[in-house]
PDB file of C-alpha atoms in Angstrom:
ATOM      1  CA  MET A   1      -2.269  -0.370  -4.173  1.00 74.00           C
ATOM      2  CA  ALA A   2      -1.535  -0.915  -0.522  1.00 84.00           C
ATOM      3  CA  TYR A   3      -2.594  -4.542  -0.225  1.00 85.00           C
ATOM      4  CA  PRO A   4       0.228  -6.437  -2.010  1.00 89.00           C
ATOM      5  CA  PRO A   5       3.201  -5.237   0.070  1.00 92.00           C
ATOM      6  CA  LEU A   6       1.340  -5.545   3.373  1.00 95.00           C
ATOM      7  CA  ILE A   7      -0.104  -8.991   2.628  1.00 94.00           C
ATOM      8  CA  LEU A   8       3.270 -10.324   1.497  1.00 96.00           C
ATOM      9  CA  ALA A   9       5.157  -8.714   4.387  1.00 97.00           C
ATOM     10  CA  SER A  10       2.763  -9.877   7.106  1.00 97.00           C
ATOM     11  CA  THR A  11       2.696 -13.400   5.664  1.00 97.00           C
ATOM     12  CA  ALA A  12       6.480 -13.590   5.367  1.00 97.00           C
ATOM     13  CA  ALA A  13       6.902 -12.312   8.924  1.00 97.00           C
ATOM     14  CA  ALA A  14       4.378 -14.892  10.193  1.00 97.00           C
ATOM     15  CA  LEU A  15       6.455 -17.577   8.465  1.00 98.00           C
ATOM     16  CA  GLY A  16       9.567 -16.405  10.295  1.00 97.00           C
ATOM     17  CA  TYR A  17      11.245 -14.368   7.572  1.00 97.00           C
ATOM     18  CA  GLU A  18      13.059 -11.160   8.409  1.00 96.00           C
ATOM     19  CA  VAL A  19      11.106  -8.543   6.439  1.00 97.00           C
ATOM     20  CA  THR A  20      11.924  -5.010   5.338  1.00 97.00           C
ATOM     21  CA  ILE A  21       9.649  -2.767   3.285  1.00 96.00           C
ATOM     22  CA  PHE A  22      11.042   0.340   1.595  1.00 96.00           C
ATOM     23  CA  PHE A  23       8.273   2.883   0.968  1.00 96.00           C
ATOM     24  CA  THR A  24       8.750   5.579  -1.645  1.00 95.00           C
ATOM     25  CA  PHE A  25       6.583   8.005  -3.602  1.00 94.00           C
ATOM     26  CA  TYR A  26       2.907   6.999  -3.416  1.00 88.00           C
ATOM     27  CA  GLY A  27       3.722   4.067  -1.146  1.00 91.00           C
ATOM     28  CA  LEU A  28       4.318   6.597   1.635  1.00 94.00           C
ATOM     29  CA  GLN A  29       0.535   7.043   1.829  1.00 91.00           C
ATOM     30  CA  ILE A  30       0.417   3.644   3.557  1.00 92.00           C
ATOM     31  CA  LEU A  31       2.514   5.078   6.385  1.00 96.00           C
ATOM     32  CA  LYS A  32       0.323   8.069   7.164  1.00 95.00           C
ATOM     33  CA  LYS A  33      -1.273   8.081  10.618  1.00 94.00           C
ATOM     34  CA  ASN A  34      -4.579   9.150   9.122  1.00 86.00           C
ATOM     35  CA  LEU A  35      -5.128   6.840   6.184  1.00 83.00           C
ATOM     36  CA  ASN A  36      -7.272   8.215   3.409  1.00 78.00           C
ATOM     37  CA  LEU A  37      -6.507   5.727   0.664  1.00 66.00           C
ATOM     38  CA  GLU A  38      -8.771   5.508  -2.351  1.00 67.00           C
ATOM     39  CA  VAL A  39      -9.117   3.285  -5.397  1.00 68.00           C
ATOM     40  CA  SER A  40      -9.024   5.421  -8.517  1.00 65.00           C
ATOM     41  CA  PRO A  41     -10.891   3.912 -11.460  1.00 63.00           C
ATOM     42  CA  THR A  42      -9.395   6.467 -13.874  1.00 61.00           C
ATOM     43  CA  ALA A  43      -6.227   5.489 -15.761  1.00 57.00           C
ATOM     44  CA  ASN A  44      -5.708   2.654 -13.295  1.00 57.00           C
ATOM     45  CA  PRO A  45      -4.234  -0.397 -15.048  1.00 54.00           C
ATOM     46  CA  ALA A  46      -5.577  -2.622 -12.262  1.00 56.00           C
ATOM     47  CA  MET A  47      -9.176  -1.498 -12.721  1.00 54.00           C
ATOM     48  CA  PRO A  48     -10.250  -3.869 -15.489  1.00 51.00           C
ATOM     49  CA  MET A  49     -11.228  -6.259 -12.719  1.00 57.00           C
ATOM     50  CA  ASN A  50     -14.372  -7.742 -11.302  1.00 57.00           C
ATOM     51  CA  MET A  51     -15.378  -6.145  -7.995  1.00 58.00           C
ATOM     52  CA  GLY A  52     -18.452  -7.487  -6.306  1.00 58.00           C
ATOM     53  CA  GLY A  53     -19.848  -8.890  -9.522  1.00 61.00           C
ATOM     54  CA  MET A  54     -19.262  -5.657 -11.431  1.00 60.00           C
ATOM     55  CA  ASP A  55     -16.753  -5.778 -14.263  1.00 60.00           C
ATOM     56  CA  PHE A  56     -15.167  -2.352 -14.634  1.00 58.00           C
ATOM     57  CA  GLY A  57     -13.302  -3.405 -17.784  1.00 59.00           C
ATOM     58  CA  TRP A  58     -16.083  -2.336 -20.131  1.00 60.00           C
ATOM     59  CA  MET A  59     -16.334   1.148 -18.674  1.00 63.00           C
ATOM     60  CA  PRO A  60     -14.725   3.928 -20.753  1.00 61.00           C
ATOM     61  CA  ASP A  61     -12.275   6.254 -18.968  1.00 62.00           C
ATOM     62  CA  MET A  62     -14.712   9.115 -19.477  1.00 61.00           C
ATOM     63  CA  VAL A  63     -17.289   7.347 -17.300  1.00 65.00           C
ATOM     64  CA  ARG A  64     -14.641   6.344 -14.762  1.00 61.00           C
ATOM     65  CA  SER A  65     -13.654   9.993 -14.367  1.00 65.00           C
ATOM     66  CA  LEU A  66     -17.142  11.205 -13.447  1.00 67.00           C
ATOM     67  CA  PRO A  67     -17.455  12.836 -10.017  1.00 72.00           C
ATOM     68  CA  GLY A  68     -18.055  10.247  -7.337  1.00 70.00           C
ATOM     69  CA  MET A  69     -16.521   7.291  -9.191  1.00 72.00           C
ATOM     70  CA  THR A  70     -13.423   7.217  -6.959  1.00 69.00           C
ATOM     71  CA  LYS A  71     -15.591   7.067  -3.833  1.00 74.00           C
ATOM     72  CA  PHE A  72     -17.746   4.418  -5.512  1.00 73.00           C
ATOM     73  CA  ALA A  73     -14.742   2.254  -6.475  1.00 72.00           C
ATOM     74  CA  THR A  74     -13.215   2.709  -3.010  1.00 68.00           C
ATOM     75  CA  GLY A  75     -16.472   1.664  -1.359  1.00 74.00           C
ATOM     76  CA  MET A  76     -16.739  -1.359  -3.654  1.00 75.00           C
ATOM     77  CA  MET A  77     -13.185  -2.439  -2.807  1.00 75.00           C
ATOM     78  CA  LYS A  78     -13.708  -2.020   0.942  1.00 74.00           C
ATOM     79  CA  GLY A  79     -16.978  -3.945   0.758  1.00 75.00           C
ATOM     80  CA  LEU A  80     -15.439  -6.704  -1.326  1.00 77.00           C
ATOM     81  CA  THR A  81     -12.483  -7.195   1.026  1.00 76.00           C
ATOM     82  CA  LYS A  82     -14.779  -7.213   4.058  1.00 83.00           C
ATOM     83  CA  GLN A  83     -17.153  -9.688   2.374  1.00 82.00           C
ATOM     84  CA  HIS A  84     -14.247 -12.052   1.728  1.00 80.00           C
ATOM     85  CA  GLY A  85     -12.737 -11.675   5.192  1.00 88.00           C
ATOM     86  CA  VAL A  86      -9.634  -9.838   3.977  1.00 83.00           C
ATOM     87  CA  ALA A  87      -8.070  -7.634   6.627  1.00 90.00           C
ATOM     88  CA  SER A  88      -8.207  -3.878   6.136  1.00 87.00           C
ATOM     89  CA  ILE A  89      -5.119  -1.861   5.253  1.00 87.00           C
ATOM     90  CA  GLU A  90      -4.978  -0.601   8.847  1.00 91.00           C
ATOM     91  CA  GLU A  91      -5.188  -4.150  10.217  1.00 93.00           C
ATOM     92  CA  LEU A  92      -2.487  -5.428   7.862  1.00 93.00           C
ATOM     93  CA  ARG A  93      -0.228  -2.518   8.725  1.00 95.00           C
ATOM     94  CA  ASP A  94      -0.760  -3.206  12.440  1.00 96.00           C
ATOM     95  CA  LEU A  95       0.075  -6.895  11.869  1.00 97.00           C
ATOM     96  CA  CYS A  96       3.319  -5.861  10.201  1.00 97.00           C
ATOM     97  CA  ILE A  97       4.184  -3.566  13.107  1.00 97.00           C
ATOM     98  CA  GLU A  98       3.406  -6.312  15.647  1.00 97.00           C
ATOM     99  CA  ALA A  99       5.574  -8.750  13.670  1.00 97.00           C
ATOM    100  CA  ASP A 100       8.526  -6.321  13.727  1.00 97.00           C
ATOM    101  CA  VAL A 101       8.545  -5.754   9.983  1.00 97.00           C
ATOM    102  CA  ARG A 102      11.219  -3.143   9.337  1.00 97.00           C
ATOM    103  CA  MET A 103       9.601  -0.185   7.582  1.00 97.00           C
ATOM    104  CA  ILE A 104      11.796   2.365   5.855  1.00 97.00           C
ATOM    105  CA  ALA A 105      10.413   5.622   4.469  1.00 97.00           C
ATOM    106  CA  CYS A 106      12.382   7.136   1.602  1.00 97.00           C
ATOM    107  CA  GLN A 107      13.795  10.344   3.058  1.00 98.00           C
ATOM    108  CA  MET A 108      14.075  12.040  -0.333  1.00 97.00           C
ATOM    109  CA  THR A 109      10.395  11.409  -1.072  1.00 97.00           C
ATOM    110  CA  VAL A 110       9.328  12.465   2.427  1.00 98.00           C
ATOM    111  CA  ASP A 111      11.119  15.768   1.816  1.00 98.00           C
ATOM    112  CA  LEU A 112       9.857  16.074  -1.764  1.00 98.00           C
ATOM    113  CA  PHE A 113       6.212  15.631  -0.762  1.00 96.00           C
ATOM    114  CA  GLY A 114       6.579  17.854   2.308  1.00 97.00           C
ATOM    115  CA  PHE A 115       5.617  15.202   4.838  1.00 96.00           C
ATOM    116  CA  LYS A 116       6.467  15.758   8.484  1.00 96.00           C
ATOM    117  CA  THR A 117       7.503  12.845  10.670  1.00 95.00           C
ATOM    118  CA  SER A 118       4.432  13.680  12.772  1.00 96.00           C
ATOM    119  CA  ASP A 119       2.253  12.848   9.714  1.00 96.00           C
ATOM    120  CA  LEU A 120       3.593   9.295   9.634  1.00 97.00           C
ATOM    121  CA  ILE A 121       3.281   6.355  12.016  1.00 96.00           C
ATOM    122  CA  ASP A 122       5.823   5.904  14.778  1.00 96.00           C
ATOM    123  CA  GLY A 123       8.681   3.437  14.551  1.00 95.00           C
ATOM    124  CA  LEU A 124       9.751   4.154  10.984  1.00 97.00           C
ATOM    125  CA  GLU A 125      13.288   4.414   9.734  1.00 97.00           C
ATOM    126  CA  TYR A 126      14.162   7.135   7.243  1.00 98.00           C
ATOM    127  CA  ALA A 127      16.793   6.429   4.607  1.00 98.00           C
ATOM    128  CA  GLY A 128      17.629   6.884   0.949  1.00 97.00           C
ATOM    129  CA  ALA A 129      17.502   4.592  -2.044  1.00 95.00           C
ATOM    130  CA  ALA A 130      21.006   3.292  -1.313  1.00 97.00           C
ATOM    131  CA  THR A 131      19.577   1.598   1.776  1.00 97.00           C
ATOM    132  CA  TYR A 132      17.040  -0.236  -0.396  1.00 95.00           C
ATOM    133  CA  PHE A 133      19.890  -1.692  -2.448  1.00 96.00           C
ATOM    134  CA  GLU A 134      21.931  -2.486   0.652  1.00 96.00           C
ATOM    135  CA  VAL A 135      19.051  -4.428   2.204  1.00 95.00           C
ATOM    136  CA  GLY A 136      17.903  -5.953  -1.089  1.00 94.00           C
ATOM    137  CA  GLY A 137      21.422  -6.967  -2.068  1.00 94.00           C
ATOM    138  CA  GLU A 138      21.787  -9.056   1.075  1.00 94.00           C
ATOM    139  CA  ALA A 139      18.297 -10.573   0.928  1.00 93.00           C
ATOM    140  CA  ASP A 140      17.415 -14.095  -0.163  1.00 91.00           C
ATOM    141  CA  ILE A 141      14.133 -12.770  -1.567  1.00 92.00           C
ATOM    142  CA  ASN A 142      13.615  -9.257  -2.918  1.00 90.00           C
ATOM    143  CA  LEU A 143      10.314  -8.091  -4.382  1.00 87.00           C
ATOM    144  CA  PHE A 144       9.603  -4.780  -6.080  1.00 82.00           C
ATOM    145  CA  ILE A 145       5.888  -4.145  -6.392  1.00 66.00           C
TER     146      ILE A 145
END
């Protein structure tokens, strides 16, 4: 999910912390210029949750995998965040950029998934996993989500 790293990073930056986020594998989706993020209700350990008064926990995986359920769950999540005044993924990402959050895209994963730098937002750094440990090893706080 895209919310946790962006909420924590934007909050930490607003509090004056120096913040770095290392994006790898599916986290790279957050860095795409054209966001098309979805909430998948199938095999998603976070789905047994209440969204807009609907508890998805009772729903068998077979029902969750029906055509249209991903769009339904995505729409529910977007509606729920808007209803509660939570910023969108785009807004949170923009807040992080404005607050000079250092964003590093894992070069190995960029290559593995066939992304082009033109697919991703401007201002990123590209580095390997060793950079994550270099930055994390010097940090006072290090979170892996």
